[in-house]
Short mmCIF file of C-alpha atoms and ligand atoms in Angstrom, two decimals:
data_model
loop_
_atom_site.label_atom_id
_atom_site.label_comp_id
_atom_site.label_asym_id
_atom_site.label_seq_id
_atom_site.Cartn_x
_atom_site.Cartn_y
_atom_site.Cartn_z
CA UNK O 1 131.60 45.58 169.94
CA UNK O 2 134.99 45.05 168.35
CA UNK O 3 133.98 45.83 164.81
CA UNK O 4 135.90 48.89 163.63
CA UNK O 5 133.31 50.82 161.70
CA UNK O 6 135.17 54.08 161.92
CA UNK O 7 138.31 54.01 159.85
CA UNK O 8 138.94 57.73 159.86
CA UNK O 9 140.94 57.71 163.06
CA UNK O 10 144.49 56.36 163.03
CA UNK O 11 143.52 54.08 165.90
CA UNK O 12 140.31 53.23 167.62
CA UNK O 13 140.52 54.29 171.26
CA UNK O 14 138.21 52.92 173.92
CA UNK O 15 138.36 54.72 177.26
CA UNK O 16 136.93 52.87 180.24
CA UNK O 17 136.68 53.80 183.90
CA UNK O 18 138.78 51.08 185.48
CA UNK O 19 141.56 48.58 184.84
CA UNK O 20 139.08 45.81 185.48
CA UNK O 21 136.83 47.03 182.66
CA UNK O 22 139.85 47.21 180.37
CA UNK O 23 140.62 43.54 181.07
CA UNK O 24 136.99 42.51 180.58
CA UNK O 25 136.67 44.39 177.29
CA UNK O 26 139.95 43.00 175.97
CA UNK O 27 139.14 39.43 177.06
CA UNK O 28 135.78 39.61 175.30
CA UNK O 29 137.49 40.52 172.03
CA UNK O 30 139.87 37.56 172.30
CA UNK O 31 137.03 35.19 173.21
CA UNK O 32 134.94 36.35 170.24
CA UNK O 33 137.91 35.97 167.92
CA UNK O 34 138.57 32.37 169.04
CA UNK O 35 134.90 31.43 168.91
CA UNK O 36 134.76 32.72 165.33
CA UNK O 37 138.02 30.97 164.40
CA UNK O 38 138.80 28.06 166.74
CA UNK O 39 142.26 27.59 165.18
CA UNK O 40 143.13 31.27 165.66
CA UNK O 41 146.77 32.31 165.93
CA UNK O 42 147.16 34.60 168.94
CA UNK O 43 149.97 37.05 169.60
CA UNK O 44 150.50 37.29 173.35
CA UNK O 45 152.27 39.61 175.75
CA UNK O 46 153.81 39.49 179.21
CA UNK O 47 153.89 42.19 181.90
CA UNK O 48 151.49 43.22 184.65
CA UNK O 49 148.82 44.64 182.35
CA UNK O 50 147.65 41.45 180.57
CA UNK O 51 147.34 39.44 183.80
CA UNK O 52 143.72 40.34 184.50
CA UNK O 53 142.81 39.57 180.88
CA UNK O 54 144.50 36.15 181.17
CA UNK O 55 142.54 35.42 184.35
CA UNK O 56 139.35 36.09 182.42
CA UNK O 57 140.43 33.78 179.59
CA UNK O 58 141.16 31.05 182.15
CA UNK O 59 137.70 31.49 183.69
CA UNK O 60 136.04 31.45 180.27
CA UNK O 61 137.89 28.25 179.37
CA UNK O 62 136.92 26.61 182.68
CA UNK O 63 133.29 27.59 182.10
CA UNK O 64 133.42 26.14 178.56
CA UNK O 65 132.76 29.52 176.98
CA UNK O 66 135.87 29.17 174.84
CA UNK O 67 138.32 26.41 173.94
CA UNK O 68 141.98 26.85 173.08
CA UNK O 69 142.36 23.25 171.88
CA UNK O 70 143.08 24.35 168.29
CA UNK O 71 144.65 27.71 169.06
CA UNK O 72 148.33 28.52 168.46
CA UNK O 73 150.18 31.38 170.10
CA UNK O 74 153.29 33.46 169.60
CA UNK O 75 154.68 35.62 172.36
CA UNK O 76 156.21 38.96 171.63
CA UNK O 77 159.53 38.60 173.36
CA UNK O 78 161.92 36.83 175.70
CA UNK O 79 165.07 37.70 177.62
CA UNK O 80 168.19 36.60 175.83
CA UNK O 81 170.18 34.36 178.14
CA UNK O 82 167.27 32.87 180.09
CA UNK O 83 166.11 29.33 179.38
CA UNK O 84 162.37 28.67 179.44
CA UNK O 85 162.54 27.03 182.88
CA UNK O 86 164.11 30.12 184.48
CA UNK O 87 161.56 31.68 186.85
CA UNK O 88 162.03 35.14 185.28
CA UNK O 89 161.74 33.93 181.69
CA UNK O 90 158.69 34.96 179.74
CA UNK O 91 158.09 31.32 178.84
CA UNK O 92 157.77 30.58 182.53
CA UNK O 93 155.49 33.61 182.97
CA UNK O 94 153.17 32.42 180.21
CA UNK O 95 153.03 28.85 181.50
CA UNK O 96 152.29 30.05 185.03
CA UNK O 97 149.77 32.75 184.20
CA UNK O 98 147.94 31.22 181.24
CA UNK O 99 149.02 28.07 179.43
CA UNK O 100 149.01 25.73 182.46
CA UNK O 101 145.38 26.66 183.17
CA UNK O 102 143.74 26.34 179.75
CA UNK O 103 143.24 23.54 177.25
CA UNK O 104 145.88 24.82 174.80
CA UNK O 105 148.32 22.25 173.39
CA UNK O 106 151.72 23.29 174.85
CA UNK O 107 153.35 22.34 171.52
CA UNK O 108 151.30 25.08 169.87
CA UNK O 109 152.58 27.81 172.20
CA UNK O 110 155.63 29.70 170.98
CA UNK O 111 157.91 32.03 172.91
CA UNK O 112 161.22 33.18 171.39
CA UNK O 113 163.97 30.86 172.70
CA UNK O 114 166.09 32.88 175.12
CA UNK O 115 168.68 30.11 175.26
CA UNK O 116 169.04 29.60 171.49
CA UNK O 117 172.55 28.55 170.46
CA UNK O 118 172.19 30.82 167.44
CA UNK O 119 169.86 33.69 168.42
CA UNK O 120 169.99 35.34 164.98
CA UNK O 121 168.84 32.14 163.31
CA UNK O 122 166.19 31.70 166.02
CA UNK O 123 164.81 35.17 165.19
CA UNK O 124 164.55 34.39 161.47
CA UNK O 125 162.96 31.00 162.29
CA UNK O 126 160.38 32.67 164.56
CA UNK O 127 159.14 34.98 161.79
CA UNK O 128 159.08 32.05 159.34
CA UNK O 129 156.98 29.96 161.72
CA UNK O 130 154.47 32.79 162.18
CA UNK O 131 154.11 32.98 158.39
CA UNK O 132 153.89 29.19 158.08
CA UNK O 133 150.97 29.08 160.53
CA UNK O 134 149.11 31.70 158.51
CA UNK O 135 150.05 34.89 160.38
CA UNK O 136 148.77 36.29 163.66
CA UNK O 137 145.02 36.89 163.80
CA UNK O 138 145.01 39.05 166.91
CA UNK O 139 147.98 40.53 168.74
CA UNK O 140 147.82 41.60 172.37
CA UNK O 141 150.17 44.41 173.42
CA UNK O 142 151.11 46.30 176.54
CA UNK O 143 153.07 49.53 176.29
CA UNK O 144 156.19 50.62 178.12
CA UNK O 145 156.40 54.00 179.80
CA UNK O 146 158.86 54.86 177.03
CA UNK O 147 156.37 53.81 174.34
CA UNK O 148 157.93 50.42 173.61
CA UNK O 149 155.86 47.53 172.27
CA UNK O 150 157.34 44.12 172.84
CA UNK O 151 160.97 44.97 173.52
CA UNK O 152 161.05 47.41 170.59
CA UNK O 153 162.65 50.25 172.48
CA UNK O 154 162.63 53.87 171.20
CA UNK O 155 164.73 54.11 168.02
CA UNK O 156 163.54 50.69 166.79
CA UNK O 157 163.00 50.52 163.05
CA UNK O 158 159.33 50.85 162.18
CA UNK O 159 159.63 47.94 159.74
CA UNK O 160 161.89 45.81 161.94
CA UNK O 161 161.57 42.03 162.08
CA UNK O 162 162.07 39.66 165.00
CA UNK O 163 165.60 40.30 166.22
CA UNK O 164 167.96 40.73 169.16
CA UNK O 165 167.38 44.07 170.91
CA UNK O 166 169.30 45.84 173.64
CA UNK O 167 167.06 47.01 176.47
CA UNK O 168 167.11 50.63 177.61
CA UNK O 169 168.08 51.54 181.16
CA UNK O 170 164.45 52.62 181.74
CA UNK O 171 163.11 49.16 180.82
CA UNK O 172 165.78 47.38 182.85
CA UNK O 173 164.84 49.55 185.86
CA UNK O 174 161.10 49.03 185.30
CA UNK O 175 161.57 45.25 185.23
CA UNK O 176 164.11 45.07 188.07
CA UNK O 177 161.18 44.52 190.46
CA UNK O 178 160.86 40.96 189.16
CA UNK O 179 164.52 40.03 189.84
CA UNK O 180 166.14 39.57 193.24
CA UNK O 181 169.15 41.79 193.89
CA UNK O 182 171.65 38.92 193.45
CA UNK O 183 170.00 37.62 190.30
CA UNK O 184 171.37 38.06 186.76
CA UNK O 185 169.04 40.45 184.89
CA UNK O 186 169.49 40.26 181.13
CA UNK O 187 170.12 43.44 179.17
CA UNK O 188 169.34 41.83 175.83
CA UNK O 189 166.18 40.33 174.42
CA UNK O 190 164.67 38.66 171.40
CA UNK O 191 161.60 40.57 170.29
CA UNK O 192 159.16 40.47 167.43
CA UNK O 193 159.88 43.50 165.28
CA UNK O 194 157.51 46.41 164.76
CA UNK O 195 157.04 45.24 161.16
CA UNK O 196 156.19 41.75 162.47
CA UNK O 197 153.63 43.20 164.89
CA UNK O 198 152.07 45.37 162.17
CA UNK O 199 151.40 42.23 160.11
CA UNK O 200 148.94 40.91 162.70
CA UNK O 201 145.42 41.21 161.32
CA UNK O 202 144.17 42.91 164.47
CA UNK O 203 146.13 44.59 167.26
CA UNK O 204 144.77 45.22 170.75
CA UNK O 205 146.87 47.35 173.08
CA UNK O 206 145.95 47.61 176.76
CA UNK O 207 147.17 50.35 179.07
CA UNK O 208 146.18 51.12 182.62
CA UNK O 209 147.42 53.54 185.26
CA UNK O 210 148.78 57.07 185.30
CA UNK O 211 152.35 55.92 184.55
CA UNK O 212 151.22 55.08 181.00
CA UNK O 213 149.46 58.41 180.24
CA UNK O 214 152.47 59.98 178.50
CA UNK O 215 153.14 56.90 176.36
CA UNK O 216 149.48 56.66 175.34
CA UNK O 217 149.36 60.30 174.34
CA UNK O 218 152.54 59.93 172.27
CA UNK O 219 151.32 56.69 170.67
CA UNK O 220 147.85 57.96 169.75
CA UNK O 221 148.30 61.67 169.16
CA UNK O 222 152.01 62.20 168.68
CA UNK O 223 153.82 61.99 165.37
CA UNK O 224 154.57 58.63 163.77
CA UNK O 225 158.12 58.14 164.98
CA UNK O 226 160.66 55.52 165.97
CA UNK O 227 161.04 57.54 169.18
CA UNK O 228 157.65 56.12 170.23
CA UNK O 229 157.44 52.59 168.78
CA UNK O 230 153.73 52.28 169.66
CA UNK O 231 153.00 55.22 167.33
CA UNK O 232 153.59 52.74 164.47
CA UNK O 233 150.12 51.39 165.25
CA UNK O 234 148.75 54.55 163.63
CA UNK O 235 149.58 52.80 160.35
CA UNK O 236 147.68 49.64 161.23
CA UNK O 237 144.22 49.27 159.67
CA UNK O 238 142.71 47.56 162.72
CA UNK O 239 144.43 48.77 165.89
CA UNK O 240 142.46 49.19 169.08
CA UNK O 241 143.72 50.91 172.22
CA UNK O 242 141.81 50.02 175.37
CA UNK O 243 142.76 52.32 178.22
CA UNK O 244 141.51 53.20 181.65
CA UNK O 245 140.79 56.79 182.72
CA UNK O 246 144.24 57.23 184.29
CA UNK O 247 146.11 56.09 181.17
CA UNK O 248 143.83 58.28 179.02
CA UNK O 249 144.41 61.38 181.14
CA UNK O 250 146.84 63.05 178.70
CA UNK O 251 144.75 62.57 175.55
CA UNK O 252 143.71 65.83 173.94
CA UNK O 253 140.72 64.44 172.04
CA UNK O 254 139.35 62.27 174.83
CA UNK O 255 135.80 63.58 174.50
CA UNK O 256 135.85 62.93 170.76
CA UNK O 257 137.01 59.31 171.18
CA UNK O 258 134.21 58.70 173.70
CA UNK O 259 131.73 60.27 171.31
CA UNK O 260 132.94 58.00 168.50
CA UNK O 261 132.48 54.93 170.67
CA UNK O 262 128.93 55.94 171.55
CA UNK O 263 128.18 56.42 167.85
CA UNK O 264 129.86 53.10 167.12
CA UNK O 265 127.63 51.31 169.63
CA UNK O 266 124.49 52.98 168.22
CA UNK O 267 125.42 51.94 164.72
CA UNK O 268 126.19 48.37 165.79
CA UNK O 269 122.87 48.19 167.62
CA UNK O 270 121.01 49.41 164.57
CA UNK O 271 122.76 46.68 162.57
CA UNK O 272 121.88 44.10 165.24
CA UNK O 273 125.57 43.36 165.86
CA UNK O 274 126.00 43.90 169.60
P1 LIG D 301 153.54 46.31 182.13
O1 LIG D 301 154.57 46.27 180.91
O2 LIG D 301 152.29 45.69 181.63
O3 LIG D 301 154.20 45.48 183.20
O4 LIG D 301 153.38 47.74 182.51
C1 LIG D 301 154.16 46.68 179.65
C2 LIG D 301 155.33 46.67 178.69
O5 LIG D 301 156.46 46.96 179.11
O6 LIG D 301 155.11 46.39 177.50
#
């Protein structure tokens, strides 16, 4: 079901009824990818949206449906100034919500080092390591309300590489819920660049909830612009947006995307590929 047969849209858009269906659909794509290529290189994301997908990957690993023993992973971003053992670090998030519960080799999991002595060098090294391991096969993305992907905030260069990025006030406020009032909340990050993300062979962006409707509309139907970093995915040859009804609410061509998916499924069935 993840074969993009229709290349005439800038992105393939799958609209599902619920957040749970979004997670199930996305998880299935990752599981298929790893089963086809056991040493797959995954690009992973933090945030609330991927959590349900990660729970499904954990279940599939426990039930021996998929193994991560040969998989490597690269996370999109990390707060600059937080070491990996800090409870709000994205390294800690990934260990807690995924890596500690699957058979992945921890040495093969990569998150940008928030405590690097030389962050600029660490950014260059991160991109080099992705290339050395053969590039990312499948990249998972969430989307910020402001259209960011990773910590590529609006105004990010569309060809940017992994680098230090200043967070917008909107992102700091959105993420303040994870920090206690006394706690230091970083205003800087290390993030894969938009150019780095676009090099992944396949990109899967998940969005759920009404708060994401504006960002999804701008990403899918707005102009290609640094003002909406996710719009850069319009240039990607294999980008898939999986959204629930609430996140899809602002899309103008919703009925058309649903029609395309129905046609897609028919065609796949006729080819015996579902
Ligand atoms: P969320 O974050 O999944 O917590 O909404 C998404 C993002 O900011 O990329």
